[in-house]
Tab-separated table of N, CA, C and O in Angstrom:
chain	number	residue	atom	x	y	z
A	1	UNK	N	13.999	-2.463	-3.979
A	1	UNK	CA	13.637	-1.085	-3.697
A	1	UNK	C	14.661	-0.149	-4.298
A	1	UNK	O	15.847	-0.388	-4.224
A	2	UNK	N	14.181	0.938	-4.800
A	2	UNK	CA	15.070	1.910	-5.401
A	2	UNK	C	15.449	2.965	-4.377
A	2	UNK	O	14.630	3.389	-3.573
A	3	UNK	N	16.716	3.367	-4.399
A	3	UNK	CA	17.148	4.444	-3.521
A	3	UNK	C	16.710	5.793	-4.045
A	3	UNK	O	16.640	6.761	-3.311
A	4	UNK	N	16.409	5.864	-5.341
A	4	UNK	CA	16.023	7.119	-5.961
A	4	UNK	C	14.549	7.045	-6.341
A	4	UNK	O	14.185	6.529	-7.386
A	5	UNK	N	13.670	7.554	-5.469
A	5	UNK	CA	12.235	7.477	-5.708
A	5	UNK	C	11.794	8.359	-6.865
A	5	UNK	O	10.712	8.169	-7.405
A	6	UNK	N	12.596	9.345	-7.243
A	6	UNK	CA	12.240	10.248	-8.325
A	6	UNK	C	12.728	9.758	-9.681
A	6	UNK	O	12.601	10.447	-10.671
A	7	UNK	N	13.294	8.585	-9.720
A	7	UNK	CA	13.826	8.007	-10.950
A	7	UNK	C	12.682	7.731	-11.925
A	7	UNK	O	11.619	7.269	-11.529
A	8	UNK	N	12.899	8.016	-13.206
A	8	UNK	CA	11.868	7.765	-14.208
A	8	UNK	C	11.685	6.266	-14.398
A	8	UNK	O	12.644	5.502	-14.369
A	9	UNK	N	10.436	5.867	-14.616
A	9	UNK	CA	10.144	4.464	-14.857
A	9	UNK	C	10.513	4.098	-16.287
A	9	UNK	O	10.426	4.925	-17.197
A	10	UNK	N	10.913	2.858	-16.504
A	10	UNK	CA	11.266	2.451	-17.867
A	10	UNK	C	10.031	2.383	-18.756
A	10	UNK	O	8.910	2.229	-18.276
A	11	UNK	N	10.250	2.501	-20.042
A	11	UNK	CA	9.171	2.371	-21.021
A	11	UNK	C	9.295	0.984	-21.631
A	11	UNK	O	10.350	0.596	-22.135
A	12	UNK	N	8.212	0.231	-21.590
A	12	UNK	CA	8.204	-1.126	-22.112
A	12	UNK	C	7.716	-1.139	-23.551
A	12	UNK	O	6.747	-0.457	-23.880
A	13	UNK	N	8.350	-1.940	-24.378
A	13	UNK	CA	7.866	-2.147	-25.740
A	13	UNK	C	6.642	-3.055	-25.658
A	13	UNK	O	6.437	-3.748	-24.657
A	14	UNK	N	5.823	-3.087	-26.703
A	14	UNK	CA	4.653	-3.986	-26.679
A	14	UNK	C	5.036	-5.449	-26.440
A	14	UNK	O	4.366	-6.146	-25.680
A	15	UNK	N	6.124	-5.909	-27.049
A	15	UNK	CA	6.506	-7.319	-26.861
A	15	UNK	C	7.004	-7.568	-25.436
A	15	UNK	O	6.730	-8.627	-24.861
A	16	UNK	N	7.723	-6.608	-24.850
A	16	UNK	CA	8.184	-6.806	-23.476
A	16	UNK	C	7.012	-6.711	-22.502
A	16	UNK	O	7.000	-7.398	-21.483
A	17	UNK	N	6.014	-5.889	-22.826
A	17	UNK	CA	4.819	-5.806	-21.993
A	17	UNK	C	4.082	-7.139	-21.999
A	17	UNK	O	3.652	-7.626	-20.955
A	18	UNK	N	3.956	-7.736	-23.172
A	18	UNK	CA	3.285	-9.030	-23.280
A	18	UNK	C	4.062	-10.111	-22.529
A	18	UNK	O	3.477	-10.931	-21.825
A	19	UNK	N	5.382	-10.102	-22.632
A	19	UNK	CA	6.211	-11.058	-21.901
A	19	UNK	C	6.021	-10.890	-20.401
A	19	UNK	O	5.875	-11.869	-19.664
A	20	UNK	N	5.994	-9.654	-19.958
A	20	UNK	CA	5.778	-9.379	-18.534
A	20	UNK	C	4.411	-9.892	-18.087
A	20	UNK	O	4.285	-10.492	-17.017
A	21	UNK	N	3.399	-9.692	-18.906
A	21	UNK	CA	2.051	-10.202	-18.585
A	21	UNK	C	2.048	-11.725	-18.492
A	21	UNK	O	1.423	-12.307	-17.609
A	22	UNK	N	2.732	-12.374	-19.421
A	22	UNK	CA	2.798	-13.841	-19.401
A	22	UNK	C	3.518	-14.329	-18.150
A	22	UNK	O	3.080	-15.306	-17.521
A	23	UNK	N	4.609	-13.656	-17.792
A	23	UNK	CA	5.343	-14.034	-16.573
A	23	UNK	C	4.463	-13.848	-15.346
A	23	UNK	O	4.448	-14.695	-14.441
A	24	UNK	N	3.733	-12.761	-15.326
A	24	UNK	CA	2.826	-12.489	-14.210
A	24	UNK	C	1.777	-13.590	-14.110
A	24	UNK	O	1.498	-14.115	-13.026
A	25	UNK	N	1.209	-13.949	-15.236
A	25	UNK	CA	0.198	-15.006	-15.267
A	25	UNK	C	0.777	-16.342	-14.801
A	25	UNK	O	0.147	-17.068	-14.014
A	26	UNK	N	1.976	-16.680	-15.246
A	26	UNK	CA	2.625	-17.929	-14.825
A	26	UNK	C	2.941	-17.910	-13.327
A	26	UNK	O	2.805	-18.927	-12.650
A	27	UNK	N	3.360	-16.770	-12.837
A	27	UNK	CA	3.649	-16.631	-11.405
A	27	UNK	C	2.387	-16.897	-10.593
A	27	UNK	O	2.403	-17.669	-9.634
A	28	UNK	N	1.283	-16.277	-10.989
A	28	UNK	CA	0.006	-16.478	-10.297
A	28	UNK	C	-0.406	-17.953	-10.381
A	28	UNK	O	-0.848	-18.549	-9.387
A	29	UNK	N	-0.247	-18.554	-11.543
A	29	UNK	CA	-0.602	-19.974	-11.710
A	29	UNK	C	0.246	-20.870	-10.814
A	29	UNK	O	-0.266	-21.822	-10.217
A	30	UNK	N	1.529	-20.587	-10.739
A	30	UNK	CA	2.431	-21.371	-9.900
A	30	UNK	C	2.006	-21.298	-8.432
A	30	UNK	O	1.891	-22.326	-7.754
A	31	UNK	N	1.755	-20.097	-7.956
A	31	UNK	CA	1.351	-19.904	-6.562
A	31	UNK	C	0.007	-20.586	-6.307
A	31	UNK	O	-0.173	-21.304	-5.318
A	32	UNK	N	-0.946	-20.382	-7.205
A	32	UNK	CA	-2.273	-20.965	-7.043
A	32	UNK	C	-2.204	-22.487	-7.034
A	32	UNK	O	-2.849	-23.151	-6.211
A	33	UNK	N	-1.422	-23.044	-7.937
A	33	UNK	CA	-1.268	-24.499	-8.001
A	33	UNK	C	-0.683	-25.036	-6.704
A	33	UNK	O	-1.166	-26.032	-6.151
A	34	UNK	N	0.366	-24.399	-6.213
A	34	UNK	CA	0.991	-24.831	-4.958
A	34	UNK	C	0.014	-24.711	-3.793
A	34	UNK	O	-0.057	-25.599	-2.934
A	35	UNK	N	-0.750	-23.641	-3.774
A	35	UNK	CA	-1.715	-23.452	-2.688
A	35	UNK	C	-2.806	-24.517	-2.712
A	35	UNK	O	-3.186	-25.048	-1.669
A	36	UNK	N	-3.323	-24.816	-3.897
A	36	UNK	CA	-4.402	-25.807	-3.979
A	36	UNK	C	-3.907	-27.216	-3.707
A	36	UNK	O	-4.675	-28.061	-3.263
A	37	UNK	N	-2.627	-27.485	-3.948
A	37	UNK	CA	-2.065	-28.804	-3.662
A	37	UNK	C	-1.719	-28.969	-2.190
A	37	UNK	O	-1.497	-30.082	-1.725
A	38	UNK	N	-1.667	-27.887	-1.463
A	38	UNK	CA	-1.306	-27.936	-0.050
A	38	UNK	C	-2.557	-28.260	0.763
A	38	UNK	O	-3.618	-27.710	0.529
A	39	UNK	N	-2.439	-29.124	1.726
A	39	UNK	CA	-3.599	-29.628	2.470
A	39	UNK	C	-4.352	-28.552	3.249
A	39	UNK	O	-5.561	-28.650	3.415
A	40	UNK	N	-3.680	-27.514	3.732
A	40	UNK	CA	-4.386	-26.524	4.553
A	40	UNK	C	-5.402	-25.742	3.725
A	40	UNK	O	-6.385	-25.246	4.248
A	41	UNK	N	-5.193	-25.655	2.400
A	41	UNK	CA	-6.159	-24.959	1.558
A	41	UNK	C	-7.470	-25.733	1.516
A	41	UNK	O	-8.545	-25.154	1.564
A	42	UNK	N	-7.359	-27.056	1.431
A	42	UNK	CA	-8.552	-27.892	1.314
A	42	UNK	C	-9.474	-27.771	2.511
A	42	UNK	O	-10.680	-27.948	2.388
A	43	UNK	N	-8.923	-27.467	3.665
A	43	UNK	CA	-9.739	-27.378	4.875
A	43	UNK	C	-10.706	-26.205	4.830
A	43	UNK	O	-11.858	-26.337	5.212
A	44	UNK	N	-10.268	-25.072	4.376
A	44	UNK	CA	-11.113	-23.873	4.431
A	44	UNK	C	-11.444	-23.284	3.069
A	44	UNK	O	-12.372	-22.505	2.954
A	45	UNK	N	-10.670	-23.608	2.060
A	45	UNK	CA	-10.808	-23.041	0.715
A	45	UNK	C	-10.606	-21.527	0.702
A	45	UNK	O	-11.042	-20.834	-0.193
A	46	UNK	N	-9.944	-21.019	1.723
A	46	UNK	CA	-9.650	-19.595	1.823
A	46	UNK	C	-8.140	-19.411	1.837
A	46	UNK	O	-7.438	-20.060	2.612
A	47	UNK	N	-7.663	-18.543	0.975
A	47	UNK	CA	-6.227	-18.261	0.920
A	47	UNK	C	-5.961	-17.034	1.774
A	47	UNK	O	-6.379	-15.932	1.431
A	48	UNK	N	-5.288	-17.258	2.879
A	48	UNK	CA	-4.946	-16.148	3.770
A	48	UNK	C	-3.550	-15.640	3.447
A	48	UNK	O	-2.780	-16.285	2.726
A	49	UNK	N	-3.225	-14.506	3.999
A	49	UNK	CA	-1.898	-13.924	3.820
A	49	UNK	C	-0.824	-14.884	4.331
A	49	UNK	O	0.206	-15.081	3.689
A	50	UNK	N	-1.080	-15.496	5.479
A	50	UNK	CA	-0.110	-16.436	6.049
A	50	UNK	C	0.105	-17.650	5.142
A	50	UNK	O	1.235	-18.089	4.940
A	51	UNK	N	-0.995	-18.181	4.595
A	51	UNK	CA	-0.866	-19.334	3.693
A	51	UNK	C	-0.097	-18.956	2.442
A	51	UNK	O	0.713	-19.739	1.938
A	52	UNK	N	-0.338	-17.760	1.945
A	52	UNK	CA	0.372	-17.295	0.765
A	52	UNK	C	1.866	-17.159	1.051
A	52	UNK	O	2.709	-17.589	0.259
A	53	UNK	N	2.205	-16.604	2.196
A	53	UNK	CA	3.613	-16.470	2.581
A	53	UNK	C	4.282	-17.830	2.734
A	53	UNK	O	5.406	-18.039	2.278
A	54	UNK	N	3.587	-18.767	3.391
A	54	UNK	CA	4.137	-20.118	3.556
A	54	UNK	C	4.386	-20.769	2.205
A	54	UNK	O	5.425	-21.383	1.976
A	55	UNK	N	3.436	-20.620	1.314
A	55	UNK	CA	3.545	-21.203	-0.022
A	55	UNK	C	4.743	-20.621	-0.764
A	55	UNK	O	5.550	-21.359	-1.338
A	56	UNK	N	4.871	-19.312	-0.757
A	56	UNK	CA	5.975	-18.662	-1.466
A	56	UNK	C	7.319	-19.064	-0.858
A	56	UNK	O	8.296	-19.252	-1.582
A	57	UNK	N	7.358	-19.229	0.451
A	57	UNK	CA	8.592	-19.658	1.108
A	57	UNK	C	8.941	-21.090	0.695
A	57	UNK	O	10.099	-21.394	0.400
A	58	UNK	N	7.937	-21.976	0.630
A	58	UNK	CA	8.166	-23.350	0.180
A	58	UNK	C	8.713	-23.382	-1.244
A	58	UNK	O	9.512	-24.249	-1.596
A	59	UNK	N	8.269	-22.426	-2.047
A	59	UNK	CA	8.724	-22.367	-3.442
A	59	UNK	C	10.068	-21.653	-3.590
A	59	UNK	O	10.527	-21.408	-4.696
A	60	UNK	N	10.691	-21.299	-2.460
A	60	UNK	CA	12.001	-20.658	-2.506
A	60	UNK	C	11.952	-19.152	-2.687
A	60	UNK	O	12.926	-18.541	-3.111
A	61	UNK	N	10.822	-18.550	-2.367
A	61	UNK	CA	10.659	-17.113	-2.540
A	61	UNK	C	10.613	-16.364	-1.216
A	61	UNK	O	9.984	-15.319	-1.098
A	62	UNK	N	11.297	-16.895	-0.219
A	62	UNK	CA	11.289	-16.291	1.106
A	62	UNK	C	11.807	-14.860	1.115
A	62	UNK	O	11.263	-13.989	1.800
A	63	UNK	N	12.855	-14.601	0.337
A	63	UNK	CA	13.406	-13.240	0.268
A	63	UNK	C	12.419	-12.280	-0.373
A	63	UNK	O	12.307	-11.125	0.033
A	64	UNK	N	11.687	-12.751	-1.368
A	64	UNK	CA	10.673	-11.928	-2.022
A	64	UNK	C	9.571	-11.566	-1.026
A	64	UNK	O	9.090	-10.429	-0.998
A	65	UNK	N	9.199	-12.533	-0.189
A	65	UNK	CA	8.184	-12.287	0.833
A	65	UNK	C	8.675	-11.217	1.805
A	65	UNK	O	7.932	-10.287	2.146
A	66	UNK	N	9.933	-11.321	2.230
A	66	UNK	CA	10.493	-10.322	3.155
A	66	UNK	C	10.487	-8.930	2.530
A	66	UNK	O	10.139	-7.948	3.167
A	67	UNK	N	10.895	-8.863	1.271
A	67	UNK	CA	10.937	-7.576	0.566
A	67	UNK	C	9.532	-6.997	0.405
A	67	UNK	O	9.312	-5.801	0.608
A	68	UNK	N	8.581	-7.853	0.065
A	68	UNK	CA	7.200	-7.394	-0.081
A	68	UNK	C	6.657	-6.888	1.251
A	68	UNK	O	5.985	-5.861	1.313
A	69	UNK	N	6.964	-7.613	2.322
A	69	UNK	CA	6.550	-7.183	3.668
A	69	UNK	C	7.111	-5.797	3.991
A	69	UNK	O	6.422	-4.940	4.524
A	70	UNK	N	8.387	-5.592	3.683
A	70	UNK	CA	9.030	-4.307	3.961
A	70	UNK	C	8.368	-3.192	3.148
A	70	UNK	O	8.114	-2.100	3.669
A	71	UNK	N	8.063	-3.459	1.883
A	71	UNK	CA	7.404	-2.461	1.044
A	71	UNK	C	6.010	-2.127	1.564
A	71	UNK	O	5.610	-0.965	1.597
A	72	UNK	N	5.288	-3.147	1.973
A	72	UNK	CA	3.939	-2.931	2.514
A	72	UNK	C	4.014	-2.117	3.797
A	72	UNK	O	3.252	-1.177	3.998
A	73	UNK	N	4.963	-2.461	4.645
A	73	UNK	CA	5.139	-1.736	5.905
A	73	UNK	C	5.479	-0.275	5.642
A	73	UNK	O	4.907	0.624	6.257
A	74	UNK	N	6.397	-0.031	4.711
A	74	UNK	CA	6.774	1.341	4.360
A	74	UNK	C	5.577	2.114	3.817
A	74	UNK	O	5.359	3.277	4.164
A	75	UNK	N	4.797	1.480	2.957
A	75	UNK	CA	3.629	2.138	2.363
A	75	UNK	C	2.587	2.462	3.440
A	75	UNK	O	1.984	3.538	3.423
A	76	UNK	N	2.379	1.528	4.372
A	76	UNK	CA	1.409	1.771	5.452
A	76	UNK	C	1.862	2.918	6.348
A	76	UNK	O	1.053	3.747	6.763
A	77	UNK	N	3.158	2.972	6.639
A	77	UNK	CA	3.688	4.072	7.455
A	77	UNK	C	3.512	5.404	6.746
A	77	UNK	O	3.090	6.388	7.348
A	78	UNK	N	3.831	5.437	5.454
A	78	UNK	CA	3.709	6.672	4.674
A	78	UNK	C	2.253	7.118	4.612
A	78	UNK	O	1.951	8.307	4.753
A	79	UNK	N	1.350	6.173	4.452
A	79	UNK	CA	-0.078	6.495	4.403
A	79	UNK	C	-0.558	7.046	5.743
A	79	UNK	O	-1.300	8.028	5.793
A	80	UNK	N	-0.125	6.434	6.834
A	80	UNK	CA	-0.511	6.899	8.163
A	80	UNK	C	0.034	8.304	8.422
A	80	UNK	O	-0.672	9.159	8.973
A	81	UNK	N	1.277	8.555	8.017
A	81	UNK	CA	1.866	9.880	8.197
A	81	UNK	C	1.117	10.919	7.375
A	81	UNK	O	0.862	12.030	7.840
A	82	UNK	N	0.744	10.553	6.156
A	82	UNK	CA	0.010	11.474	5.286
A	82	UNK	C	-1.358	11.804	5.887
A	82	UNK	O	-1.777	12.962	5.896
A	83	UNK	N	-2.048	10.783	6.396
A	83	UNK	CA	-3.350	11.016	7.028
A	83	UNK	C	-3.210	11.911	8.256
A	83	UNK	O	-4.040	12.787	8.495
A	84	UNK	N	-2.148	11.693	9.018
A	84	UNK	CA	-1.903	12.502	10.210
A	84	UNK	C	-1.661	13.961	9.828
A	84	UNK	O	-2.188	14.867	10.456
A	85	UNK	N	-0.868	14.172	8.767
A	85	UNK	CA	-0.595	15.533	8.297
A	85	UNK	C	-1.867	16.211	7.807
A	85	UNK	O	-2.105	17.382	8.085
A	86	UNK	N	-2.691	15.458	7.078
A	86	UNK	CA	-3.956	16.017	6.585
A	86	UNK	C	-4.860	16.406	7.756
A	86	UNK	O	-5.510	17.447	7.721
A	87	UNK	N	-4.875	15.567	8.781
A	87	UNK	CA	-5.684	15.860	9.954
A	87	UNK	C	-5.176	17.105	10.666
A	87	UNK	O	-5.960	17.965	11.069
A	88	UNK	N	-3.850	17.215	10.795
A	88	UNK	CA	-3.269	18.400	11.433
A	88	UNK	C	-3.593	19.651	10.634
A	88	UNK	O	-3.970	20.682	11.205
A	89	UNK	N	-3.465	19.564	9.310
A	89	UNK	CA	-3.791	20.705	8.444
A	89	UNK	C	-5.253	21.091	8.590
A	89	UNK	O	-5.591	22.274	8.654
A	90	UNK	N	-6.125	20.092	8.661
A	90	UNK	CA	-7.551	20.352	8.804
A	90	UNK	C	-7.822	21.127	10.091
A	90	UNK	O	-8.514	22.144	10.085
A	91	UNK	N	-7.250	20.660	11.204
A	91	UNK	CA	-7.505	21.319	12.480
A	91	UNK	C	-6.860	22.697	12.540
A	91	UNK	O	-7.428	23.618	13.124
A	92	UNK	N	-5.692	22.849	11.911
A	92	UNK	CA	-5.079	24.173	11.864
A	92	UNK	C	-5.963	25.138	11.094
A	92	UNK	O	-6.184	26.272	11.522
A	93	UNK	N	-6.510	24.700	9.969
A	93	UNK	CA	-7.406	25.540	9.171
A	93	UNK	C	-8.702	25.826	9.915
A	93	UNK	O	-9.225	26.937	9.866
A	94	UNK	N	-9.235	24.820	10.598
A	94	UNK	CA	-10.464	25.013	11.371
A	94	UNK	C	-10.236	26.019	12.492
A	94	UNK	O	-11.054	26.892	12.734
A	95	UNK	N	-9.100	25.875	13.203
A	95	UNK	CA	-8.784	26.811	14.286
A	95	UNK	C	-8.620	28.220	13.747
A	95	UNK	O	-9.092	29.190	14.341
A	96	UNK	N	-7.953	28.348	12.607
A	96	UNK	CA	-7.766	29.665	12.008
A	96	UNK	C	-9.116	30.262	11.632
A	96	UNK	O	-9.369	31.450	11.860
A	97	UNK	N	-10.012	29.455	11.085
A	97	UNK	CA	-11.343	29.938	10.717
A	97	UNK	C	-12.122	30.378	11.943
A	97	UNK	O	-12.816	31.397	11.919
A	98	UNK	N	-12.009	29.628	13.020
A	98	UNK	CA	-12.712	29.982	14.261
A	98	UNK	C	-12.187	31.302	14.820
A	98	UNK	O	-12.962	32.161	15.234
A	99	UNK	N	-10.861	31.440	14.818
A	99	UNK	CA	-10.256	32.679	15.320
A	99	UNK	C	-10.705	33.855	14.466
A	99	UNK	O	-11.089	34.906	14.990
A	100	UNK	N	-10.696	33.688	13.157
A	100	UNK	CA	-11.140	34.757	12.269
A	100	UNK	C	-12.605	35.091	12.515
A	100	UNK	O	-12.994	36.259	12.515
A	101	UNK	N	-13.401	34.060	12.719
A	101	UNK	CA	-14.827	34.274	12.992
A	101	UNK	C	-15.044	35.053	14.282
A	101	UNK	O	-15.860	35.978	14.341
A	102	UNK	N	-14.327	34.684	15.318
A	102	UNK	CA	-14.447	35.379	16.615
A	102	UNK	C	-13.965	36.815	16.468
A	102	UNK	O	-14.603	37.744	16.965
A	103	UNK	N	-12.845	37.008	15.770
A	103	UNK	CA	-12.321	38.359	15.577
A	103	UNK	C	-13.309	39.225	14.811
A	103	UNK	O	-13.536	40.388	15.158
A	104	UNK	N	-13.931	38.676	13.787
A	104	UNK	CA	-14.901	39.475	13.023
A	104	UNK	C	-16.134	39.778	13.853
A	104	UNK	O	-16.710	40.858	13.750
A	105	UNK	N	-16.526	38.851	14.718
A	105	UNK	CA	-17.670	39.112	15.609
A	105	UNK	C	-17.318	40.217	16.600
A	105	UNK	O	-18.129	41.116	16.874
A	106	UNK	N	-16.098	40.161	17.145
A	106	UNK	CA	-15.661	41.212	18.073
A	106	UNK	C	-15.584	42.566	17.384
A	106	UNK	O	-15.985	43.590	17.948
A	107	UNK	N	-15.078	42.575	16.170
A	107	UNK	CA	-15.003	43.818	15.401
A	107	UNK	C	-16.406	44.370	15.146
A	107	UNK	O	-16.629	45.582	15.214
A	108	UNK	N	-17.344	43.496	14.845
A	108	UNK	CA	-18.708	43.927	14.578
A	108	UNK	C	-19.352	44.536	15.812
A	108	UNK	O	-20.087	45.515	15.741
A	109	UNK	N	-19.058	43.966	17.001
A	109	UNK	CA	-19.651	44.520	18.236
A	109	UNK	C	-19.003	45.851	18.595
A	109	UNK	O	-19.647	46.715	19.198
A	110	UNK	N	-17.761	46.055	18.208
A	110	UNK	CA	-17.077	47.322	18.478
A	110	UNK	C	-17.693	48.433	17.631
A	110	UNK	O	-17.789	49.577	18.071
A	111	UNK	N	-18.106	48.098	16.409
A	111	UNK	CA	-18.666	49.098	15.512
A	111	UNK	C	-20.044	49.543	15.966
A	111	UNK	O	-20.496	50.628	15.614
A	112	UNK	N	-20.719	48.751	16.751
A	112	UNK	CA	-22.080	49.098	17.188
A	112	UNK	C	-22.086	50.081	18.267
A	112	UNK	O	-21.642	50.764	18.886
């Protein structure tokens, strides 16, 4: 995780992009191979989050799993906070519109 969220992202050259893609593909293959060789996969043929975590831990990636969990948790919290703020803004705007509507109705009855 970066301490500076506003930091510019690096620019990848075409060859480094291809290398990254190959590494990504090998990573997926490694995980998939380990999962299919593990007996619990054969029972259901469904890869769950827990099975994926167990597999990655067996492959020595326990710290990566912890870091990914923390990132997911942070993202979910940020999303929930954003939704809450949007909801608050919506109700504040709705209340303001209602007040304006009532005030204009009162003004209209005064003019009559």
